[in-house]
Amino acid sequence: MRKGLLAFLLCLFLQWNLAPPVCAARPVKVGVHDNQPLSFVDANGQAKGFLIDILEYIGSKEGWRLEYIPGSLAECLERLKRGEIDLAVGIEYSRERNRVYDFTYEDIFTDWGVAYTQEDSDINQIVNFDNKKIAVVHDDIHYQNLRNLAKQLKLKCRFVEAYEYDAVLKLIERKKVDAGVVNRLYGLEFEKDYRVSRSPIIFSHTEVHFAVPKKKHRDLIRAIDKHLAPLKSDKRSIYHQALDKWTPTNVKWQLPKWFVGILAAAGGLLLLFFVTGLILRAQVKAKTAELFLVNEEMRAEIAERKRVEEALRLTQFSVDKAGDAVFWMGPDAKFIYVNDTACSSLGYSREELLSMRVHDIDPNFPEVAWPEHWKEVRRRGAFIVESQHRTREGKVFPVEIKVNYLEFEGEEYNCAFARDITERQEAEKEKEKMQVQLRQAQKMEAVGTLAGGIAHDFNNLLQAVQGYAQLLLLRKDGDDDGQRELQQIVRAAERGADLTQQLLTFSRKVESELQPIDFNREVENVRLLLERTIPKMIEVEFRLAEDLKMVNADSGQVEQILMNLVVNAKDAMPDGGKLVVETANVTLDQDYCRIHRVAHPGNYVQLTVTDTGHGIDKMTIEHIFEPFYTTKETGKGTGLGLATVYGIVKSHNGHIVCYSEPDEGTTFKVYLPTIDSTQEARKAEEHLTAPEGGNETILLVDDEESIRGLGTQILEEFGYTVLTAADGESALRLYGEEQEKIDLVILDLIMPGMGGKLCLVELLKINLEAKVAIASGYSPDGPTKEILKNGAKGFISKPYDLREMLRVVREVLDQN
């Protein structure tokens, strides 16, 4: 019982979850004209016929709700053209109609036009139509084909138009016309209902299709084609059932009287020459066999021609629907063929384009230059050229044209394929712009590396100047000669150290001391200084955004960014102007970052500094962030201001751009990423303590002899015993020999051969408890951060500051 209940519940669950969703049926309006037995509307208003049965079957498979709209053939075609109906049944294909409608690829039925005449008429050949009144159906394909045929044969036919085949047969019966044309199936089905005769005139082979408005409802065409092919190949399908149901099976054929006379004469001759016939029977039999073979060959030829025609239709269809625009033209530049894409891309109809020439759509090939261009086409044969096409509205867009010179039956042609390359050119421009930005970023990175190396060497030179000057100052009293000069030397060395710090900042070898700060507060802190510094002839305006988000930044470096940008703006306005400082919350999206490859999507605080000065030309903008690049007079600038700004911004994971034109002013925009924290920035206070010495032994490792000499003198001045080594290898040997005596190792970070990083590792292998302080011109938050984590106990900044060096030495020695 329990198992049965579980099975029942499982079945309910599967039915609920796996049942296909019920979709609303798609409404399809279908045009039907009286074309029995293919399609018609009966007395009850119901659509019937061979084609209706097939369409009902396909509609049920596709989930269509079919609504039939009756009317004449002309009304049906007009409604289809205007898009008032979605689909029309029983429409014969022609090239003219294919320009207005889209047809199923699969034909549904093959039919012919048949001529009917009055009873006892002597019309039995198409030439007998000359000077006769012929009834036809308006817009009927057989009418169009008969009119063309009569024109070719120079027959003076007078056509009387009706709107249904029924009306054509009634006109013949009432002797209003001499003859009339209906399709074969309709005639076989209804000729018995009228007093008319079927003539032996059969013409106008046509294929019957379903049709839709041009470039609309092509999904209906694809769905019908999907079903038609298998239905036609399956003898048991609805297609063949409907064919048997609606096609007339017992048709009374009436022989013309002239043919009856011939048969009578032939009978008399047969009786008269009976004996001769017996003798010739064998020859007739042989001739019949020969005719049979000829007939089979004709059938094969007809089948081959039909296959070729279908292949040609497919080729024509493929070219008409090709994605590229196709133009055929001759030596006179006049278009003799254009496809659908050519029409849609230019906004002209096919008839309009076929009345135009190349220079009407391509401004790069004027009429006067066309003869020379055609000579080049003839000479080169096939080649590719880029040009422009102009639409009906006057819009010009770039194209890539594949030229193909052809000769056919003595005539010259150019079959040209044109492709719209607007998107490709935009992508190429975008790629080039990105490559320029990448090259600029790589150049700045290379310059930064060079600046970092220069700063390191410069630090070593300043080390000796500043260190020895500080030692001399320690040995002098306040009134001693030379003390003032030594102080000037120290100050000059400190300014040099500041310069190296700016270089290191640009090269991003000095990491910032980041903490959450209120950017507006930093601007306000600088505001008073700026207002006192900037001349009164320059109007200064601050536009600070309310509720500005916090940023994680170095407060001092933020002030440095603002000061450098404002000073540059001031120098650009020697005769006065306006300076605007703005802050704002902005979001850089993917589109912006795709254009500015050095930026990353996210939320930023934007600092904008705008001046109305003389502006900057494009060439100068490419170099303004490079160290020592300046357009100022000699002695009026170091060329490090904007380079420092660039380095600070990059060290904050930010982005900076410059917009300027000569005589149009300049705008700098700095973007710093925001943080969610609302913590206020706090500045740490530095406490200076008096230098303190000791009596321990220190191993000083540095590749610069002047640095080793200065360090030795400073340390010995305060009671320490100093051993020195010029490189990492000799330091390891000395430490291995004297490690019991050595209390501290001061290790330079960058040295030839074994660098400070590897030397530290080897020292710790000798003595895991070794006390090592790293000496470097880089910040402890920069490249030295990893070394401090790996076992170094302290950091001494270069060039040596006497107090700072002695303080760090004492702190490391006093560590347990």
XYZ file of N, CA and C in Angstrom, residues 31 39 65 118 150 202 240 242 309 328 368 397 423 427 442 461 490 498 535-536 539 544 595 677 789-790:
78
model
N -4.052 34.861 -46.701
C -4.850 35.301 -47.841
C -5.212 34.131 -48.738
N -7.068 26.081 -53.664
C -7.552 26.830 -52.513
C -8.800 27.592 -52.912
N -2.335 29.786 -35.130
C -3.797 29.956 -35.195
C -4.094 30.681 -36.502
N -14.545 28.976 -77.452
C -15.965 28.695 -77.680
C -16.104 27.348 -78.385
N 2.920 36.827 -76.592
C 2.269 37.511 -77.709
C 3.135 38.650 -78.232
N -1.273 24.600 -74.621
C -0.792 24.506 -73.241
C 0.551 25.250 -73.169
N 0.324 13.805 -50.024
C -0.188 12.904 -51.057
C -1.653 12.550 -50.806
N -3.863 14.679 -49.591
C -4.597 15.835 -50.101
C -4.547 15.888 -51.620
N 17.973 24.611 -63.650
C 17.159 25.768 -63.286
C 17.085 25.936 -61.768
N 26.767 44.572 -59.973
C 27.287 44.265 -61.308
C 27.206 45.544 -62.128
N 34.259 61.691 -64.243
C 35.389 62.014 -65.129
C 36.554 61.046 -64.952
N 29.671 56.224 -45.433
C 30.286 55.210 -44.570
C 31.370 54.460 -45.351
N 32.606 49.416 -38.342
C 32.976 48.854 -37.044
C 34.451 48.459 -37.027
N 37.270 49.880 -34.526
C 38.062 48.975 -33.681
C 39.563 49.214 -33.889
N 54.491 52.161 -20.600
C 55.768 51.451 -20.563
C 56.933 52.433 -20.495
N 76.044 59.648 -2.565
C 76.869 60.857 -2.581
C 76.480 61.807 -1.459
N 74.576 71.107 5.635
C 73.584 70.114 6.061
C 72.229 70.395 5.409
N 65.632 65.453 -0.218
C 64.225 65.627 -0.608
C 64.054 65.391 -2.109
N 49.214 84.962 -6.645
C 49.029 86.420 -6.826
C 47.542 86.800 -6.863
N 47.238 88.021 -6.437
C 45.855 88.462 -6.358
C 45.215 88.646 -7.725
N 42.164 84.788 -9.914
C 40.968 84.474 -9.129
C 40.972 82.979 -8.801
N 34.069 72.320 -3.532
C 34.263 71.043 -2.838
C 32.919 70.341 -2.677
N 38.915 52.799 -22.697
C 39.616 53.867 -23.430
C 40.908 54.236 -22.714
N 35.388 53.075 4.759
C 35.598 53.489 6.150
C 35.376 54.985 6.319
N 60.238 41.542 7.217
C 59.408 40.415 7.656
C 60.215 39.129 7.762
N 61.316 39.037 6.996
C 62.078 37.786 6.947
C 63.209 37.713 7.968
